[in-house]
């Protein structure tokens, strides 16, 4: 037995993108757009909320992606493949950098462009025209500031970070094998 159509309550979320890593921010915004943060989430229904992202011009990439990551598109003409590095793309269209990252985190189905994309609003600066939709106590939730990396910790090898191996190169630490 199926239930009649239930009205979906859509909330508005304000996200400040300043000093955030593009991929981490995109992953969390994509979850909200799909509605996976709700306890009533159903994968076959469109249950997501509206997301307003401000300060898109202040995002950053990790590593050497500013020069190595290329955004490619085709004009439709022969030999019309165009590409632009992330640094140039951020200067020209800072909204597109985040939009492409967020849409890349979503499932590739019909909901992606028809339903989810219209609920995503990205602005380069701190001002936006959606102050009436946002609640008064709207907290700029979502990700924490970027992680600080210490010199003696290698991500993925935390079990080797003991007192006797602090400061050593994690790839030169001998593996401990069980003796039979």
Backbone as JSON Lines, residues from 0, in Angstrom:
{"i":0,"aa":"X","n":[0.85,-1.17,0.0],"ca":[0.0,0.0,0.0],"c":[0.9,1.23,0.0]}
{"i":1,"aa":"X","n":[0.6,2.15,-0.88],"ca":[1.42,3.35,-0.94],"c":[0.68,4.51,-0.28]}
{"i":2,"aa":"X","n":[1.43,5.42,0.24],"ca":[0.86,6.57,0.91],"c":[0.69,7.69,-0.11]}
{"i":3,"aa":"X","n":[-0.3,8.54,0.08],"ca":[-0.44,9.67,-0.84],"c":[0.76,10.61,-0.72]}
{"i":4,"aa":"X","n":[0.95,11.42,-1.74],"ca":[2.11,12.31,-1.76],"c":[2.19,13.18,-0.52]}
{"i":5,"aa":"X","n":[3.31,13.16,0.12],"ca":[3.52,13.97,1.31],"c":[4.33,15.19,0.93]}
{"i":6,"aa":"X","n":[3.98,16.31,1.5],"ca":[4.71,17.54,1.21],"c":[6.09,17.47,1.86]}
{"i":7,"aa":"X","n":[7.09,17.81,1.1],"ca":[8.46,17.8,1.6],"c":[8.77,19.18,2.17]}
{"i":8,"aa":"X","n":[9.21,19.21,3.41],"ca":[9.61,20.47,4.03],"c":[11.04,20.78,3.62]}
{"i":9,"aa":"X","n":[11.22,21.85,2.87],"ca":[12.56,22.22,2.41],"c":[13.06,23.42,3.21]}
{"i":10,"aa":"X","n":[14.2,23.25,3.82],"ca":[14.81,24.32,4.59],"c":[15.87,25.01,3.73]}
{"i":11,"aa":"X","n":[16.32,26.17,4.19],"ca":[17.38,26.91,3.51],"c":[18.62,26.87,4.4]}
{"i":12,"aa":"X","n":[19.77,26.58,3.8],"ca":[21.03,26.52,4.52],"c":[21.99,27.53,3.91]}
{"i":13,"aa":"X","n":[22.68,28.26,4.77],"ca":[23.68,29.23,4.33],"c":[25.05,28.66,4.64]}
{"i":14,"aa":"X","n":[25.92,28.61,3.63],"ca":[27.25,28.03,3.79],"c":[28.28,29.07,3.42]}
{"i":15,"aa":"X","n":[29.21,29.34,4.32],"ca":[30.31,30.25,4.04],"c":[31.49,29.42,3.53]}
{"i":16,"aa":"X","n":[31.9,29.67,2.29],"ca":[32.93,28.86,1.66],"c":[34.34,29.42,1.86]}
{"i":17,"aa":"X","n":[34.49,30.49,2.61],"ca":[35.82,31.07,2.76],"c":[36.73,30.12,3.54]}
{"i":18,"aa":"X","n":[37.94,29.94,3.04],"ca":[38.98,29.08,3.61],"c":[38.56,27.62,3.69]}
{"i":19,"aa":"X","n":[37.73,27.15,2.78],"ca":[37.31,25.76,2.75],"c":[37.94,25.07,1.55]}
{"i":20,"aa":"X","n":[38.25,23.79,1.71],"ca":[38.75,22.99,0.6],"c":[37.57,22.63,-0.29]}
{"i":21,"aa":"X","n":[37.77,22.75,-1.6],"ca":[36.67,22.59,-2.55],"c":[36.01,21.22,-2.44]}
{"i":22,"aa":"X","n":[36.77,20.15,-2.42],"ca":[36.2,18.81,-2.41],"c":[35.44,18.49,-1.14]}
{"i":23,"aa":"X","n":[35.97,18.88,0.0],"ca":[35.29,18.61,1.28],"c":[33.98,19.39,1.37]}
{"i":24,"aa":"X","n":[34.02,20.64,0.95],"ca":[32.82,21.46,0.96],"c":[31.77,20.9,0.0]}
{"i":25,"aa":"X","n":[32.21,20.5,-1.19],"ca":[31.28,19.98,-2.2],"c":[30.6,18.71,-1.72]}
{"i":26,"aa":"X","n":[31.33,17.85,-1.05],"ca":[30.74,16.61,-0.55],"c":[29.65,16.85,0.47]}
{"i":27,"aa":"X","n":[29.85,17.81,1.35],"ca":[28.85,18.07,2.38],"c":[27.65,18.83,1.83]}
{"i":28,"aa":"X","n":[27.88,19.72,0.88],"ca":[26.76,20.43,0.26],"c":[25.92,19.45,-0.56]}
{"i":29,"aa":"X","n":[26.56,18.51,-1.24],"ca":[25.83,17.52,-2.03],"c":[24.92,16.66,-1.15]}
{"i":30,"aa":"X","n":[25.37,16.34,0.05],"ca":[24.54,15.56,0.97],"c":[23.26,16.33,1.34]}
{"i":31,"aa":"X","n":[23.39,17.63,1.57],"ca":[22.23,18.44,1.93],"c":[21.29,18.59,0.74]}
{"i":32,"aa":"X","n":[21.85,18.76,-0.46],"ca":[21.01,18.91,-1.65],"c":[20.19,17.65,-1.92]}
{"i":33,"aa":"X","n":[20.74,16.49,-1.61],"ca":[20.0,15.24,-1.8],"c":[19.04,14.95,-0.65]}
{"i":34,"aa":"X","n":[19.28,15.53,0.51],"ca":[18.41,15.29,1.66],"c":[18.88,14.15,2.53]}
{"i":35,"aa":"X","n":[20.14,13.74,2.4],"ca":[20.64,12.61,3.18],"c":[20.82,12.94,4.66]}
{"i":36,"aa":"X","n":[20.76,14.2,5.02],"ca":[20.89,14.58,6.42],"c":[19.57,14.43,7.18]}
{"i":37,"aa":"X","n":[18.49,14.15,6.47],"ca":[17.18,14.02,7.1],"c":[16.93,12.57,7.52]}
{"i":38,"aa":"X","n":[16.25,12.37,8.63],"ca":[15.95,10.99,9.04],"c":[14.92,10.31,8.15]}
{"i":39,"aa":"X","n":[14.18,11.08,7.36],"ca":[13.16,10.51,6.47],"c":[13.67,10.34,5.05]}
{"i":40,"aa":"X","n":[14.97,10.29,4.85],"ca":[15.55,10.2,3.5],"c":[15.11,8.93,2.8]}
{"i":41,"aa":"X","n":[14.71,9.08,1.55],"ca":[14.4,7.95,0.68],"c":[15.13,8.2,-0.64]}
{"i":42,"aa":"X","n":[15.93,7.26,-1.1],"ca":[16.76,7.51,-2.28],"c":[15.97,7.72,-3.57]}
{"i":43,"aa":"X","n":[14.73,7.28,-3.63],"ca":[13.96,7.43,-4.86],"c":[13.12,8.71,-4.88]}
{"i":44,"aa":"X","n":[13.23,9.54,-3.85],"ca":[12.44,10.76,-3.79],"c":[13.35,11.98,-3.67]}
{"i":45,"aa":"X","n":[12.84,13.08,-4.14],"ca":[13.56,14.34,-4.09],"c":[13.23,15.01,-2.76]}
{"i":46,"aa":"X","n":[14.14,14.93,-1.79],"ca":[13.86,15.41,-0.45],"c":[14.83,16.49,0.02]}
{"i":47,"aa":"X","n":[15.69,16.97,-0.85],"ca":[16.76,17.87,-0.44],"c":[16.3,19.27,-0.11]}
{"i":48,"aa":"X","n":[17.22,20.03,0.45],"ca":[16.97,21.4,0.87],"c":[17.67,22.37,-0.08]}
{"i":49,"aa":"X","n":[17.38,23.66,0.13],"ca":[18.04,24.72,-0.63],"c":[19.37,25.03,0.06]}
{"i":50,"aa":"X","n":[20.38,25.34,-0.74],"ca":[21.69,25.69,-0.19],"c":[22.16,26.97,-0.86]}
{"i":51,"aa":"X","n":[22.53,27.96,-0.05],"ca":[23.1,29.21,-0.54],"c":[24.55,29.23,-0.1]}
{"i":52,"aa":"X","n":[25.46,29.28,-1.07],"ca":[26.89,29.29,-0.78],"c":[27.41,30.69,-1.05]}
{"i":53,"aa":"X","n":[28.05,31.3,-0.06],"ca":[28.63,32.63,-0.23],"c":[30.15,32.54,-0.15]}
{"i":54,"aa":"X","n":[30.82,33.57,-0.62],"ca":[32.29,33.66,-0.63],"c":[32.92,32.53,-1.43]}
{"i":55,"aa":"X","n":[32.38,32.25,-2.6],"ca":[32.92,31.18,-3.45],"c":[34.3,31.54,-3.98]}
{"i":56,"aa":"X","n":[34.64,32.81,-4.0],"ca":[35.95,33.22,-4.51],"c":[37.07,32.94,-3.51]}
{"i":57,"aa":"X","n":[36.74,32.56,-2.28],"ca":[37.76,32.35,-1.24],"c":[38.02,30.88,-0.94]}
{"i":58,"aa":"X","n":[37.59,29.98,-1.81],"ca":[37.86,28.55,-1.6],"c":[39.3,28.25,-1.98]}
{"i":59,"aa":"X","n":[39.78,27.07,-1.58],"ca":[41.13,26.69,-1.97],"c":[41.17,25.21,-2.28]}
{"i":60,"aa":"X","n":[42.19,24.83,-3.02],"ca":[42.44,23.43,-3.34],"c":[43.61,22.95,-2.5]}
{"i":61,"aa":"X","n":[43.7,21.65,-2.32],"ca":[44.85,21.1,-1.61],"c":[45.9,20.68,-2.63]}
{"i":62,"aa":"X","n":[47.13,20.69,-2.2],"ca":[48.21,20.24,-3.07],"c":[48.51,21.22,-4.2]}
{"i":63,"aa":"X","n":[48.86,20.66,-5.35],"ca":[49.24,21.49,-6.5],"c":[48.11,21.63,-7.51]}
{"i":64,"aa":"X","n":[46.88,21.5,-7.04],"ca":[45.74,21.51,-7.96],"c":[45.49,22.86,-8.61]}
{"i":65,"aa":"X","n":[46.01,23.95,-8.04],"ca":[45.78,25.26,-8.64],"c":[46.31,25.3,-10.07]}
{"i":66,"aa":"X","n":[47.45,24.68,-10.31],"ca":[48.03,24.7,-11.65],"c":[47.81,23.4,-12.41]}
{"i":67,"aa":"X","n":[47.65,22.28,-11.71],"ca":[47.55,20.98,-12.38],"c":[46.12,20.62,-12.78]}
{"i":68,"aa":"X","n":[45.13,21.03,-12.01],"ca":[43.74,20.67,-12.32],"c":[43.25,21.51,-13.49]}
{"i":69,"aa":"X","n":[42.71,20.84,-14.51],"ca":[42.23,21.52,-15.7],"c":[40.72,21.33,-15.84]}
{"i":70,"aa":"X","n":[40.04,22.4,-16.18],"ca":[38.62,22.33,-16.5],"c":[38.52,22.34,-18.02]}
{"i":71,"aa":"X","n":[37.87,21.3,-18.57],"ca":[37.79,21.15,-20.02],"c":[36.34,21.25,-20.47]}
{"i":72,"aa":"X","n":[36.16,21.81,-21.67],"ca":[34.85,21.84,-22.31],"c":[35.07,21.9,-23.81]}
{"i":73,"aa":"X","n":[34.04,21.57,-24.55],"ca":[34.12,21.55,-26.01],"c":[33.12,22.54,-26.56]}
{"i":74,"aa":"X","n":[33.55,23.33,-27.54],"ca":[32.69,24.35,-28.12],"c":[31.68,23.77,-29.1]}
{"i":75,"aa":"X","n":[31.94,22.58,-29.61],"ca":[31.06,21.98,-30.6],"c":[31.62,22.07,-32.01]}
{"i":76,"aa":"X","n":[32.67,22.84,-32.19],"ca":[33.32,22.96,-33.48],"c":[34.51,22.02,-33.55]}
{"i":77,"aa":"X","n":[34.94,21.64,-34.76],"ca":[36.12,20.77,-34.87],"c":[37.35,21.44,-34.24]}
{"i":78,"aa":"X","n":[38.05,20.69,-33.42],"ca":[39.22,21.23,-32.73],"c":[38.85,22.22,-31.64]}
{"i":79,"aa":"X","n":[37.64,22.15,-31.15],"ca":[37.16,23.14,-30.19],"c":[37.29,22.73,-28.74]}
{"i":80,"aa":"X","n":[38.24,21.85,-28.41],"ca":[38.44,21.47,-27.02],"c":[39.18,22.59,-26.31]}
{"i":81,"aa":"X","n":[38.57,23.14,-25.3],"ca":[39.17,24.23,-24.53],"c":[39.49,23.72,-23.14]}
{"i":82,"aa":"X","n":[40.54,24.27,-22.55],"ca":[40.87,23.91,-21.17],"c":[41.44,25.13,-20.47]}
{"i":83,"aa":"X","n":[41.21,25.15,-19.17],"ca":[41.66,26.28,-18.36],"c":[42.06,25.74,-16.99]}
{"i":84,"aa":"X","n":[43.22,26.15,-16.45],"ca":[43.61,25.69,-15.11],"c":[42.69,26.27,-14.03]}
{"i":85,"aa":"X","n":[42.69,25.63,-12.88],"ca":[41.78,26.01,-11.79],"c":[42.03,27.45,-11.33]}
{"i":86,"aa":"X","n":[43.28,27.9,-11.36],"ca":[43.6,29.25,-10.92],"c":[42.9,30.28,-11.81]}
{"i":87,"aa":"X","n":[42.95,30.08,-13.14],"ca":[42.28,31.0,-14.06],"c":[40.77,30.89,-13.96]}
{"i":88,"aa":"X","n":[40.29,29.68,-13.75],"ca":[38.84,29.47,-13.64],"c":[38.29,30.19,-12.41]}
{"i":89,"aa":"X","n":[39.04,30.18,-11.31],"ca":[38.58,30.85,-10.1],"c":[38.56,32.37,-10.29]}
{"i":90,"aa":"X","n":[39.5,32.91,-11.07],"ca":[39.52,34.35,-11.32],"c":[38.35,34.77,-12.2]}
{"i":91,"aa":"X","n":[38.02,33.96,-13.21],"ca":[36.96,34.33,-14.15],"c":[35.57,33.99,-13.62]}
{"i":92,"aa":"X","n":[35.37,32.76,-13.19],"ca":[34.05,32.3,-12.74],"c":[34.19,31.5,-11.45]}
{"i":93,"aa":"X","n":[34.27,32.16,-10.3],"ca":[34.44,31.41,-9.05],"c":[33.24,30.53,-8.72]}
{"i":94,"aa":"X","n":[32.07,30.89,-9.2],"ca":[30.88,30.07,-8.92],"c":[30.95,28.73,-9.64]}
{"i":95,"aa":"X","n":[31.53,28.72,-10.84],"ca":[31.59,27.5,-11.64],"c":[32.5,26.44,-11.02]}
{"i":96,"aa":"X","n":[33.55,26.87,-10.34],"ca":[34.46,25.91,-9.7],"c":[33.69,25.09,-8.67]}
{"i":97,"aa":"X","n":[32.94,25.76,-7.82],"ca":[32.15,25.05,-6.8],"c":[30.99,24.27,-7.41]}
{"i":98,"aa":"X","n":[30.35,24.85,-8.41],"ca":[29.19,24.18,-9.02],"c":[29.6,22.87,-9.67]}
{"i":99,"aa":"X","n":[30.72,22.87,-10.39],"ca":[31.19,21.64,-11.03],"c":[31.6,20.61,-10.0]}
{"i":100,"aa":"X","n":[32.2,21.05,-8.9],"ca":[32.6,20.11,-7.85],"c":[31.38,19.5,-7.16]}
{"i":101,"aa":"X","n":[30.38,20.32,-6.88],"ca":[29.19,19.82,-6.19],"c":[28.4,18.89,-7.09]}
{"i":102,"aa":"X","n":[28.22,19.26,-8.36],"ca":[27.48,18.39,-9.28],"c":[28.24,17.09,-9.53]}
{"i":103,"aa":"X","n":[29.56,17.14,-9.43],"ca":[30.34,15.91,-9.58],"c":[30.18,14.97,-8.41]}
{"i":104,"aa":"X","n":[29.76,15.48,-7.26],"ca":[29.54,14.65,-6.08],"c":[28.14,14.04,-6.04]}
{"i":105,"aa":"X","n":[27.25,14.5,-6.91],"ca":[25.88,13.98,-6.93],"c":[25.78,12.76,-7.82]}
{"i":106,"aa":"X","n":[24.72,11.99,-7.61],"ca":[24.48,10.81,-8.45],"c":[24.15,11.25,-9.87]}
{"i":107,"aa":"X","n":[24.54,10.42,-10.83],"ca":[24.27,10.74,-12.23],"c":[22.91,10.17,-12.63]}
{"i":108,"aa":"X","n":[21.86,10.9,-12.29],"ca":[20.52,10.48,-12.67],"c":[19.7,11.72,-13.03]}
{"i":109,"aa":"X","n":[18.42,11.53,-13.28],"ca":[17.58,12.64,-13.73],"c":[17.39,13.71,-12.67]}
{"i":110,"aa":"X","n":[17.49,13.34,-11.39],"ca":[17.32,14.33,-10.33],"c":[18.44,15.36,-10.31]}
{"i":111,"aa":"X","n":[19.58,14.99,-10.85],"ca":[20.76,15.83,-10.73],"c":[20.55,17.22,-11.32]}
{"i":112,"aa":"X","n":[20.09,17.3,-12.55],"ca":[19.94,18.61,-13.19],"c":[18.53,19.16,-13.07]}
{"i":113,"aa":"X","n":[17.52,18.32,-13.05],"ca":[16.15,18.8,-13.04],"c":[15.72,19.32,-11.68]}
{"i":114,"aa":"X","n":[16.09,18.63,-10.63],"ca":[15.58,18.98,-9.31],"c":[16.62,19.58,-8.4]}
{"i":115,"aa":"X","n":[17.81,19.02,-8.4],"ca":[18.8,19.43,-7.42],"c":[19.52,20.71,-7.82]}
{"i":116,"aa":"X","n":[19.91,20.82,-9.06],"ca":[20.67,21.99,-9.49],"c":[19.93,23.31,-9.28]}
{"i":117,"aa":"X","n":[18.62,23.4,-9.5],"ca":[17.93,24.68,-9.24],"c":[17.92,25.09,-7.76]}
{"i":118,"aa":"X","n":[18.14,24.17,-6.84],"ca":[18.14,24.5,-5.41],"c":[19.51,24.94,-4.91]}
{"i":119,"aa":"X","n":[20.49,24.96,-5.77],"ca":[21.85,25.36,-5.39],"c":[22.08,26.79,-5.85]}
{"i":120,"aa":"X","n":[22.4,27.68,-4.93],"ca":[22.66,29.08,-5.26],"c":[24.07,29.41,-4.78]}
{"i":121,"aa":"X","n":[24.94,29.83,-5.7],"ca":[26.33,30.11,-5.36],"c":[26.64,31.56,-5.72]}
{"i":122,"aa":"X","n":[27.28,32.28,-4.79],"ca":[27.63,33.68,-5.0],"c":[29.1,33.88,-4.66]}
{"i":123,"aa":"X","n":[29.77,34.7,-5.47],"ca":[31.21,34.91,-5.3],"c":[31.51,35.71,-4.04]}
{"i":124,"aa":"X","n":[30.71,36.68,-3.71],"ca":[30.96,37.53,-2.56],"c":[30.09,37.17,-1.37]}
{"i":125,"aa":"X","n":[30.14,38.01,-0.32],"ca":[29.36,37.71,0.89],"c":[27.89,38.11,0.8]}
{"i":126,"aa":"X","n":[27.5,38.91,-0.19],"ca":[26.1,39.34,-0.28],"c":[25.3,38.4,-1.18]}
{"i":127,"aa":"X","n":[24.02,38.24,-0.82],"ca":[23.13,37.39,-1.6],"c":[21.7,37.89,-1.42]}
{"i":128,"aa":"X","n":[20.81,37.61,-2.39],"ca":[19.43,38.11,-2.3],"c":[18.46,37.2,-1.56]}
{"i":129,"aa":"X","n":[18.93,36.22,-0.82],"ca":[18.05,35.24,-0.18],"c":[17.93,35.43,1.33]}
{"i":130,"aa":"X","n":[18.09,36.65,1.81],"ca":[18.01,36.87,3.25],"c":[16.6,36.63,3.79]}
{"i":131,"aa":"X","n":[15.58,36.82,2.96],"ca":[14.21,36.61,3.42],"c":[13.91,35.13,3.62]}
{"i":132,"aa":"X","n":[14.52,34.25,2.84],"ca":[14.25,32.83,2.95],"c":[14.98,32.18,4.11]}
{"i":133,"aa":"X","n":[16.12,32.72,4.48],"ca":[16.93,32.12,5.54],"c":[16.34,32.43,6.9]}
{"i":134,"aa":"X","n":[16.38,31.48,7.83],"ca":[15.87,31.76,9.17],"c":[16.75,32.79,9.89]}
{"i":135,"aa":"X","n":[16.16,33.44,10.89],"ca":[16.89,34.5,11.6],"c":[18.12,33.97,12.32]}
{"i":136,"aa":"X","n":[18.02,32.79,12.9],"ca":[19.15,32.22,13.64],"c":[19.97,31.3,12.74]}
{"i":137,"aa":"X","n":[20.01,31.63,11.46],"ca":[20.7,30.75,10.52],"c":[22.19,30.71,10.83]}
{"i":138,"aa":"X","n":[22.62,29.57,11.23],"ca":[24.04,29.39,11.5],"c":[24.71,28.94,10.22]}
{"i":139,"aa":"X","n":[25.88,29.42,10.0],"ca":[26.61,29.02,8.81],"c":[27.26,27.7,9.15]}
{"i":140,"aa":"X","n":[26.45,26.66,9.03],"ca":[26.9,25.33,9.4],"c":[27.81,24.81,8.3]}
{"i":141,"aa":"X","n":[28.28,23.68,8.47],"ca":[29.09,22.93,7.54],"c":[30.55,23.24,7.76]}
{"i":142,"aa":"X","n":[31.35,22.61,7.01],"ca":[32.64,22.1,7.43],"c":[33.48,22.97,8.35]}
{"i":143,"aa":"X","n":[34.32,22.28,9.01],"ca":[35.26,22.94,9.9],"c":[36.42,23.49,9.08]}
{"i":144,"aa":"X","n":[37.24,24.33,9.68],"ca":[38.39,24.86,8.94],"c":[39.32,23.74,8.51]}
{"i":145,"aa":"X","n":[40.18,24.0,7.54],"ca":[41.06,22.95,7.05],"c":[41.93,22.37,8.15]}
{"i":146,"aa":"X","n":[42.24,21.09,8.01],"ca":[43.06,20.4,9.0],"c":[44.5,20.89,8.94]}
{"i":147,"aa":"X","n":[45.11,20.98,10.1],"ca":[46.52,21.33,10.15],"c":[47.32,20.04,10.13]}
{"i":148,"aa":"X","n":[48.37,20.03,9.35],"ca":[49.21,18.84,9.26],"c":[50.48,19.05,10.07]}
{"i":149,"aa":"X","n":[50.75,18.13,10.95],"ca":[51.99,18.21,11.7],"c":[53.04,17.37,10.99]}
{"i":150,"aa":"X","n":[54.29,17.69,11.2],"ca":[55.36,17.02,10.48],"c":[55.55,15.57,10.87]}
{"i":151,"aa":"X","n":[55.11,15.16,12.06],"ca":[55.37,13.8,12.51],"c":[54.17,12.87,12.31]}
{"i":152,"aa":"X","n":[53.19,13.29,11.56],"ca":[52.02,12.44,11.37],"c":[51.76,12.28,9.89]}
{"i":153,"aa":"X","n":[51.62,11.05,9.46],"ca":[51.31,10.76,8.07],"c":[49.92,10.16,8.02]}
{"i":154,"aa":"X","n":[49.02,10.78,7.27],"ca":[47.65,10.3,7.21],"c":[47.63,8.9,6.63]}
{"i":155,"aa":"X","n":[46.96,7.99,7.3],"ca":[46.87,6.61,6.84],"c":[47.82,5.69,7.57]}
{"i":156,"aa":"X","n":[48.81,6.22,8.26],"ca":[49.76,5.4,9.0],"c":[49.74,5.77,10.48]}
{"i":157,"aa":"X","n":[48.56,6.02,11.0],"ca":[48.45,6.49,12.38],"c":[48.9,5.44,13.38]}
{"i":158,"aa":"X","n":[48.81,4.16,13.05],"ca":[49.19,3.13,14.01],"c":[50.69,3.1,14.25]}
{"i":159,"aa":"X","n":[51.47,3.64,13.33],"ca":[52.91,3.66,13.5],"c":[53.4,4.9,14.23]}
{"i":160,"aa":"X","n":[52.49,5.78,14.6],"ca":[52.88,7.03,15.22],"c":[53.0,6.84,16.73]}
{"i":161,"aa":"X","n":[53.96,6.06,17.15],"ca":[54.18,5.84,18.58],"c":[55.38,6.65,19.04]}
{"i":162,"aa":"X","n":[55.72,6.56,20.32],"ca":[56.79,7.36,20.88],"c":[58.14,7.07,20.23]}
{"i":163,"aa":"X","n":[58.42,5.82,19.91],"ca":[59.74,5.51,19.37],"c":[59.87,5.84,17.88]}
{"i":164,"aa":"X","n":[58.74,6.09,17.18],"ca":[58.83,6.36,15.75],"c":[58.49,7.8,15.4]}
{"i":165,"aa":"X","n":[58.27,8.66,16.39],"ca":[57.93,10.05,16.1],"c":[59.12,10.72,15.43]}
{"i":166,"aa":"X","n":[58.86,11.39,14.34],"ca":[59.91,12.09,13.62],"c":[60.57,11.26,12.55]}
{"i":167,"aa":"X","n":[60.34,9.94,12.53],"ca":[60.95,9.1,11.5],"c":[60.1,9.13,10.24]}
{"i":168,"aa":"X","n":[60.72,8.83,9.11],"ca":[59.99,8.72,7.86],"c":[59.08,7.5,7.95]}
{"i":169,"aa":"X","n":[57.75,7.65,7.73],"ca":[56.83,6.52,7.92],"c":[57.07,5.38,6.95]}
{"i":170,"aa":"X","n":[57.72,5.63,5.83],"ca":[57.95,4.57,4.86],"c":[59.22,3.76,5.17]}
{"i":171,"aa":"X","n":[60.02,4.24,6.11],"ca":[61.23,3.53,6.5],"c":[61.07,2.8,7.84]}
{"i":172,"aa":"X","n":[59.88,2.87,8.43],"ca":[59.63,2.19,9.69],"c":[59.43,0.71,9.4]}
{"i":173,"aa":"X","n":[60.17,-0.18,10.05],"ca":[60.01,-1.61,9.77],"c":[58.65,-2.12,10.25]}
{"i":174,"aa":"X","n":[58.04,-2.97,9.45],"ca":[56.76,-3.57,9.83],"c":[57.0,-4.64,10.88]}
{"i":175,"aa":"X","n":[56.11,-4.7,11.85],"ca":[56.23,-5.7,12.89],"c":[55.39,-6.9,12.48]}
{"i":176,"aa":"X","n":[56.04,-8.03,12.38],"ca":[55.33,-9.25,11.99],"c":[55.17,-10.14,13.2]}
{"i":177,"aa":"X","n":[54.14,-10.96,13.18],"ca":[53.9,-11.88,14.28],"c":[54.82,-13.09,14.12]}
{"i":178,"aa":"X","n":[55.47,-13.48,15.21],"ca":[56.34,-14.65,15.18],"c":[55.54,-15.87,15.6]}
{"i":179,"aa":"X","n":[55.67,-16.93,14.83],"ca":[54.91,-18.15,15.11],"c":[55.62,-19.07,16.05]}
